[in-house]
Each structure stands twice: as structure tokens, then as C-alpha cells.
Amino acid sequence: MNTKYYLTEVDKNPQSIFCYHNLMGETFIEAHSHNKGQFLYTEGGVVHVKTSNRVYYLPARHYMWIPSGVRHAIYPSSPNVIMRNLYFPNASSTTRFYKKEGIYPVNNLLMELLLFTKNWNGDIVKSQKNKFAIAFAFKALLEQTVSKSLHLELPQATDGRLINIVNYLTEQIHKEHLLPILASKFSMTDKSLYRLFKKDLGMSFIKYYTQLRIFKSLEYLMNSDYNISEIANMVGYNSLPTFSNTFSKIMGKRPSEYRKSNEIYTDS
């Protein structure tokens, strides 16, 4: 199938459920949208999903629901990332869950059903009763098996000065950055930089910077070549306990627990 299937094939049959598995190796999927809602699951790394105003960090063993019409680009963090996609037509009685973007963990029931569909590619139509019934039930289960979306996203900067600063923080993530020194580097006062973060991103510098570091650490945790202490240093933490406590506060579990619970399924 054409690697640009998402531009040409997904919406060709408006009534079908469209399946596409094992997309890996692409470093970038250009900005696009679908008439169908998208279930995007990943393992083997972190996938960045960029919409017009946010950057989502989709970690392994989680999925993202992307509503129909939402323009998005996809950046896998490594060529080892496996993505599994199911696209669903809009129902006339679509509930709130399917109208908003969200990231959720995959439970065992969803995982078994997803792996059951792993050899399906292309359109699944109502006349394929067995396949369609399973895929249709899969969509219904999404809403019934979650509590709330995980906040694994950051707002995108729109102010030119802040875009440069955010890019700098990302590129120099291995260093610790303090607001006064950062402000001075970009010829600003502490107060003006603080206000710029609040105005453009709707959050404080410290909240944005902390989440950026933790989300970046997710990528390194998928790579077993690094131990937790090394990863802490790679995102600018000199203290392992501080990193571990901060990670736990944002992700709900310790880095070591997260790494263990996100080992790749071998049945892929």
C-alpha cells in the first residue's frame, strides 16, 4: 500500500472502518486530516503528534484518539516505533469522548482485540460481518474503558521570541535552565519572560520546562541502553531522587515502573 495511504485511502469509502498496522520507519508524516476519527496506538518508543496549537507525547503502550477533521502531523521518535491505526466513520450520535483529542493507556482487553486485527489492512465494511462487528465493538470499548485523558501535551508557542526559546530548551535539554539566566541569554528581564510564557502558553515557565524534561525522558526510557540515573542527567537533573519524584508526580508511576510496564509486546 502507498505509504501516503492516510491521504488517499482512509476516506475513500466513507462508511468503512479502515485499518493500517505496523507503520514503522517513517520519520515524519506530514500534516493532514481525515473525515474519520483515528485510533493511533504505538509501541517501541514515543510518537509526537502535532496539531495547530499543541504537541502531544504519545508513549509506548498508549493510544491517542484524534477526532475527525483535526489536522495533525506525526513524528515517531525512532525508526523502531510500531504504529497501529484504526479509522472510524463519524456516527450521528457521537459522544463527547470522540469529539476531543486524548491520550489513554491500553488495557489488556483492548490490546487483545487490537492484536486480533493486526493482519487486517484497508477497508472493513459491514458486509464483512465478523470483522466489522469486532472493529465496531472495539470503538465502543474505547469510551467504556477509560477514566480521563492523560495530560501528555504541551502548548505550541506562537510568539517568535518564545519559539526560539522553546527550541533552545529542547535542543539543550541535557542542561539545567534557570529563568533569570535564560531571560538574560535572550536579552529579556525575568518578569517579561515569565509573562511571555503565561501569555503565549497559558502556563508558567517552570511548569512548561518541567513537563518538557519529563516528556523527553519518556523517549530515553524506551531505550534500554540507558539506566535511570543516566536519563535523569540527559534531561538536566543532577539528582536522581528529584527526577524520580518529579516523574512520578507527572506520570503517576516511577521511571523504573514505567519502563517495566511499557515493554514491547513480542506478538507484533
Short mmCIF file of C-alpha atoms in Angstrom, two decimals:
data_model
loop_
_atom_site.label_atom_id
_atom_site.label_comp_id
_atom_site.label_asym_id
_atom_site.label_seq_id
_atom_site.Cartn_x
_atom_site.Cartn_y
_atom_site.Cartn_z
CA MET A 1 0.00 0.00 0.00
CA ASN A 2 1.14 3.53 -0.74
CA THR A 3 2.88 4.95 2.33
CA LYS A 4 0.72 8.04 1.86
CA TYR A 5 -2.37 5.85 2.43
CA TYR A 6 -3.58 8.32 5.04
CA LEU A 7 -4.03 10.98 2.35
CA THR A 8 -5.74 8.86 -0.29
CA GLU A 9 -7.27 5.67 1.11
CA VAL A 10 -8.68 6.36 4.58
CA ASP A 11 -11.71 8.36 3.45
CA LYS A 12 -12.26 6.68 0.07
CA ASN A 13 -15.15 4.63 1.47
CA PRO A 14 -16.94 6.94 3.95
CA GLN A 15 -18.75 4.02 5.65
CA SER A 16 -15.79 1.70 6.17
CA ILE A 17 -13.61 1.16 9.20
CA PHE A 18 -10.07 1.50 7.86
CA CYS A 19 -7.15 -0.49 9.33
CA TYR A 20 -3.44 0.11 8.93
CA HIS A 21 -0.84 -1.67 11.07
CA ASN A 22 2.93 -1.79 11.52
CA LEU A 23 3.72 1.57 10.03
CA MET A 24 7.34 2.00 11.05
CA GLY A 25 10.50 3.63 9.81
CA GLU A 26 8.94 6.87 8.61
CA THR A 27 10.46 9.78 10.46
CA PHE A 28 7.65 12.19 9.63
CA ILE A 29 4.03 12.02 8.48
CA GLU A 30 3.02 15.35 7.01
CA ALA A 31 0.17 17.47 8.37
CA HIS A 32 -3.18 16.11 7.22
CA SER A 33 -6.70 15.41 8.44
CA HIS A 34 -9.36 12.74 7.94
CA ASN A 35 -13.13 12.67 7.78
CA LYS A 36 -12.89 9.67 10.10
CA GLY A 37 -11.83 9.58 13.74
CA GLN A 38 -8.42 7.98 14.29
CA PHE A 39 -7.25 5.49 16.91
CA LEU A 40 -3.44 5.65 16.96
CA TYR A 41 -1.56 3.12 19.10
CA THR A 42 2.20 2.94 19.47
CA GLU A 43 4.89 0.75 20.94
CA GLY A 44 8.67 0.79 20.78
CA GLY A 45 9.04 4.49 21.51
CA VAL A 46 7.32 7.83 21.76
CA VAL A 47 5.35 9.44 18.95
CA HIS A 48 4.93 13.21 18.75
CA VAL A 49 1.59 14.31 17.37
CA LYS A 50 1.47 18.00 16.47
CA THR A 51 -1.83 19.80 15.98
CA SER A 52 -2.27 23.50 15.23
CA ASN A 53 -1.76 24.53 18.85
CA ARG A 54 -0.41 21.56 20.82
CA VAL A 55 2.32 18.92 20.81
CA TYR A 56 1.22 15.55 22.20
CA TYR A 57 3.70 12.98 23.54
CA LEU A 58 2.21 9.55 22.88
CA PRO A 59 4.23 6.95 24.81
CA ALA A 60 4.51 3.25 24.08
CA ARG A 61 1.54 1.08 25.12
CA HIS A 62 -0.81 4.05 24.95
CA TYR A 63 -3.16 5.29 22.28
CA MET A 64 -4.37 8.65 21.09
CA TRP A 65 -7.85 9.39 19.84
CA ILE A 66 -7.79 12.05 17.10
CA PRO A 67 -11.26 13.33 16.15
CA SER A 68 -12.30 13.74 12.54
CA GLY A 69 -11.22 17.00 10.93
CA VAL A 70 -8.30 17.63 13.32
CA ARG A 71 -5.22 18.50 11.28
CA HIS A 72 -2.14 16.74 12.66
CA ALA A 73 1.42 15.72 11.81
CA ILE A 74 3.12 12.65 13.29
CA TYR A 75 6.79 12.36 14.30
CA PRO A 76 7.95 8.93 15.59
CA SER A 77 10.91 9.30 17.98
CA SER A 78 12.76 6.36 16.41
CA PRO A 79 12.53 4.05 13.37
CA ASN A 80 11.71 1.18 15.75
CA VAL A 81 8.31 2.64 16.58
CA ILE A 82 5.35 0.49 15.55
CA MET A 83 2.05 2.25 14.97
CA ARG A 84 -1.34 0.62 14.67
CA ASN A 85 -4.18 2.69 13.21
CA LEU A 86 -7.93 2.21 13.06
CA TYR A 87 -10.10 4.90 11.46
CA PHE A 88 -13.82 5.06 12.25
CA PRO A 89 -16.62 6.84 10.39
CA ASN A 90 -18.44 9.53 12.36
CA ALA A 91 -21.65 8.33 13.97
CA SER A 92 -24.64 10.68 14.06
CA SER A 93 -24.80 10.24 17.83
CA THR A 94 -21.07 10.80 18.52
CA THR A 95 -20.45 11.33 22.24
CA ARG A 96 -18.12 13.85 23.83
CA PHE A 97 -15.30 11.31 24.17
CA TYR A 98 -14.92 11.03 20.38
CA LYS A 99 -15.03 14.79 19.83
CA LYS A 100 -11.85 15.63 21.70
CA GLU A 101 -8.20 14.65 21.45
CA GLY A 102 -6.90 12.45 24.24
CA ILE A 103 -4.16 10.02 25.27
CA TYR A 104 -5.06 6.88 27.20
CA PRO A 105 -3.33 3.68 28.37
CA VAL A 106 -4.26 0.46 26.56
CA ASN A 107 -5.73 -2.19 28.86
CA ASN A 108 -5.47 -5.94 28.28
CA LEU A 109 -8.90 -6.26 26.69
CA LEU A 110 -8.20 -3.58 24.10
CA MET A 111 -4.73 -4.99 23.48
CA GLU A 112 -6.06 -8.48 22.76
CA LEU A 113 -8.66 -7.11 20.35
CA LEU A 114 -6.09 -4.86 18.68
CA LEU A 115 -3.68 -7.75 18.16
CA PHE A 116 -6.58 -9.78 16.77
CA THR A 117 -6.87 -7.16 13.99
CA LYS A 118 -3.14 -6.95 13.30
CA ASN A 119 -3.32 -8.73 9.93
CA TRP A 120 -6.18 -6.59 8.68
CA ASN A 121 -5.29 -3.81 6.29
CA GLY A 122 -7.58 -1.49 4.39
CA ASP A 123 -11.37 -1.16 4.43
CA ILE A 124 -13.55 -3.23 6.73
CA VAL A 125 -17.16 -2.93 5.56
CA LYS A 126 -20.48 -4.03 7.08
CA SER A 127 -20.80 -6.97 4.69
CA GLN A 128 -17.67 -8.46 6.35
CA LYS A 129 -19.84 -9.22 9.35
CA ASN A 130 -17.30 -10.89 11.62
CA LYS A 131 -14.53 -8.35 11.11
CA PHE A 132 -16.84 -5.34 11.18
CA ALA A 133 -18.54 -6.46 14.41
CA ILE A 134 -15.17 -6.78 16.17
CA ALA A 135 -13.90 -3.39 14.94
CA PHE A 136 -17.21 -1.72 15.80
CA ALA A 137 -17.12 -3.19 19.31
CA PHE A 138 -13.51 -2.05 19.66
CA LYS A 139 -14.56 1.57 19.13
CA ALA A 140 -17.39 1.29 21.64
CA LEU A 141 -14.98 -0.13 24.23
CA LEU A 142 -12.63 2.86 23.96
CA GLU A 143 -15.08 5.14 25.72
CA GLN A 144 -16.06 2.50 28.28
CA THR A 145 -12.55 1.53 29.40
CA VAL A 146 -11.05 4.93 30.28
CA SER A 147 -11.40 7.38 33.11
CA LYS A 148 -9.77 10.56 31.82
CA SER A 149 -7.19 11.62 29.29
CA LEU A 150 -3.57 11.76 30.42
CA HIS A 151 -2.15 15.27 30.14
CA LEU A 152 0.80 14.39 27.94
CA GLU A 153 0.82 17.51 25.82
CA LEU A 154 2.36 20.94 25.69
CA PRO A 155 1.02 24.07 24.01
CA GLN A 156 2.83 25.30 20.91
CA ALA A 157 4.44 28.74 21.12
CA THR A 158 3.19 31.35 18.66
CA ASP A 159 5.33 34.33 19.69
CA GLY A 160 8.54 34.40 17.63
CA ARG A 161 10.74 35.09 20.67
CA LEU A 162 9.22 32.22 22.60
CA ILE A 163 9.52 29.82 19.66
CA ASN A 164 13.28 30.45 19.71
CA ILE A 165 13.45 29.99 23.49
CA VAL A 166 11.43 26.75 23.44
CA ASN A 167 13.62 25.39 20.61
CA TYR A 168 16.70 26.26 22.66
CA LEU A 169 15.31 24.49 25.75
CA THR A 170 14.55 21.41 23.66
CA GLU A 171 17.96 21.32 22.00
CA GLN A 172 19.76 21.91 25.31
CA ILE A 173 17.55 19.60 27.37
CA HIS A 174 20.62 17.97 28.96
CA LYS A 175 21.41 21.21 30.81
CA GLU A 176 19.52 22.73 33.72
CA HIS A 177 17.99 26.10 32.80
CA LEU A 178 17.04 28.78 35.31
CA LEU A 179 14.63 31.56 34.36
CA PRO A 180 16.99 34.52 35.13
CA ILE A 181 19.88 33.07 33.09
CA LEU A 182 17.54 32.08 30.25
CA ALA A 183 16.00 35.56 30.20
CA SER A 184 19.43 37.18 30.13
CA LYS A 185 20.56 34.94 27.27
CA PHE A 186 17.63 36.16 25.18
CA SER A 187 18.01 39.81 26.27
CA MET A 188 14.87 39.87 28.39
CA THR A 189 14.08 40.58 32.01
CA ASP A 190 12.90 37.80 34.32
CA LYS A 191 9.47 39.37 34.57
CA SER A 192 9.00 39.84 30.84
CA LEU A 193 9.96 36.22 30.10
CA TYR A 194 7.70 34.96 32.89
CA ARG A 195 4.80 37.00 31.48
CA LEU A 196 5.53 35.77 27.94
CA PHE A 197 5.21 32.12 29.00
CA LYS A 198 1.93 32.84 30.79
CA LYS A 199 0.50 34.89 27.94
CA ASP A 200 1.55 32.72 24.98
CA LEU A 201 1.44 29.23 26.52
CA GLY A 202 -1.01 29.69 29.37
CA MET A 203 1.42 28.20 31.90
CA SER A 204 4.43 29.23 33.92
CA PHE A 205 7.99 28.70 32.74
CA ILE A 206 8.67 26.17 35.48
CA LYS A 207 5.59 24.08 34.65
CA TYR A 208 6.36 24.08 30.91
CA TYR A 209 10.05 23.32 31.41
CA THR A 210 9.39 20.54 33.94
CA GLN A 211 6.90 18.81 31.67
CA LEU A 212 9.22 19.19 28.66
CA ARG A 213 12.01 17.41 30.55
CA ILE A 214 9.78 14.57 31.78
CA PHE A 215 8.18 14.04 28.36
CA LYS A 216 11.64 13.93 26.78
CA SER A 217 12.72 11.34 29.34
CA LEU A 218 9.94 9.03 28.08
CA GLU A 219 11.87 8.63 24.82
CA TYR A 220 15.06 7.69 26.64
CA LEU A 221 13.22 5.22 28.89
CA MET A 222 12.25 3.26 25.79
CA ASN A 223 15.96 2.76 25.10
CA SER A 224 17.35 0.11 27.42
CA ASP A 225 20.91 1.29 26.79
CA TYR A 226 20.42 4.00 29.43
CA ASN A 227 19.89 3.48 33.12
CA ILE A 228 17.56 5.77 35.10
CA SER A 229 20.41 7.82 36.53
CA GLU A 230 21.82 8.49 33.05
CA ILE A 231 18.38 9.50 31.81
CA ALA A 232 17.99 11.95 34.70
CA ASN A 233 21.26 13.60 33.62
CA MET A 234 20.18 13.59 29.97
CA VAL A 235 17.21 15.81 30.82
CA GLY A 236 19.18 18.13 33.09
CA TYR A 237 18.61 16.64 36.55
CA ASN A 238 21.65 16.34 38.81
CA SER A 239 19.65 14.48 41.45
CA LEU A 240 18.12 11.07 40.71
CA PRO A 241 15.57 11.31 43.58
CA THR A 242 14.39 14.72 42.32
CA PHE A 243 13.97 13.36 38.80
CA SER A 244 12.20 10.22 40.03
CA ASN A 245 9.82 12.19 42.29
CA THR A 246 9.02 14.71 39.55
CA PHE A 247 8.46 11.93 37.02
CA SER A 248 6.16 10.13 39.44
CA LYS A 249 4.14 13.30 40.08
CA ILE A 250 3.51 13.83 36.34
CA MET A 251 3.27 10.22 35.08
CA GLY A 252 1.70 8.53 38.10
CA LYS A 253 4.49 5.96 38.48
CA ARG A 254 8.25 5.82 39.00
CA PRO A 255 10.56 5.76 35.94
CA SER A 256 11.56 2.14 36.68
CA GLU A 257 7.89 1.10 36.97
CA TYR A 258 7.07 2.94 33.78
CA ARG A 259 9.88 1.24 31.88
CA LYS A 260 8.81 -2.20 33.12
CA SER A 261 5.13 -1.69 32.29
CA ASN A 262 5.90 -0.49 28.78
CA GLU A 263 7.97 -3.35 27.45
CA ILE A 264 7.13 -4.10 23.83
CA TYR A 265 4.65 -6.84 23.07
CA THR A 266 6.50 -9.62 21.31
CA ASP A 267 3.35 -10.61 19.41
CA SER A 268 3.76 -7.92 16.79
#
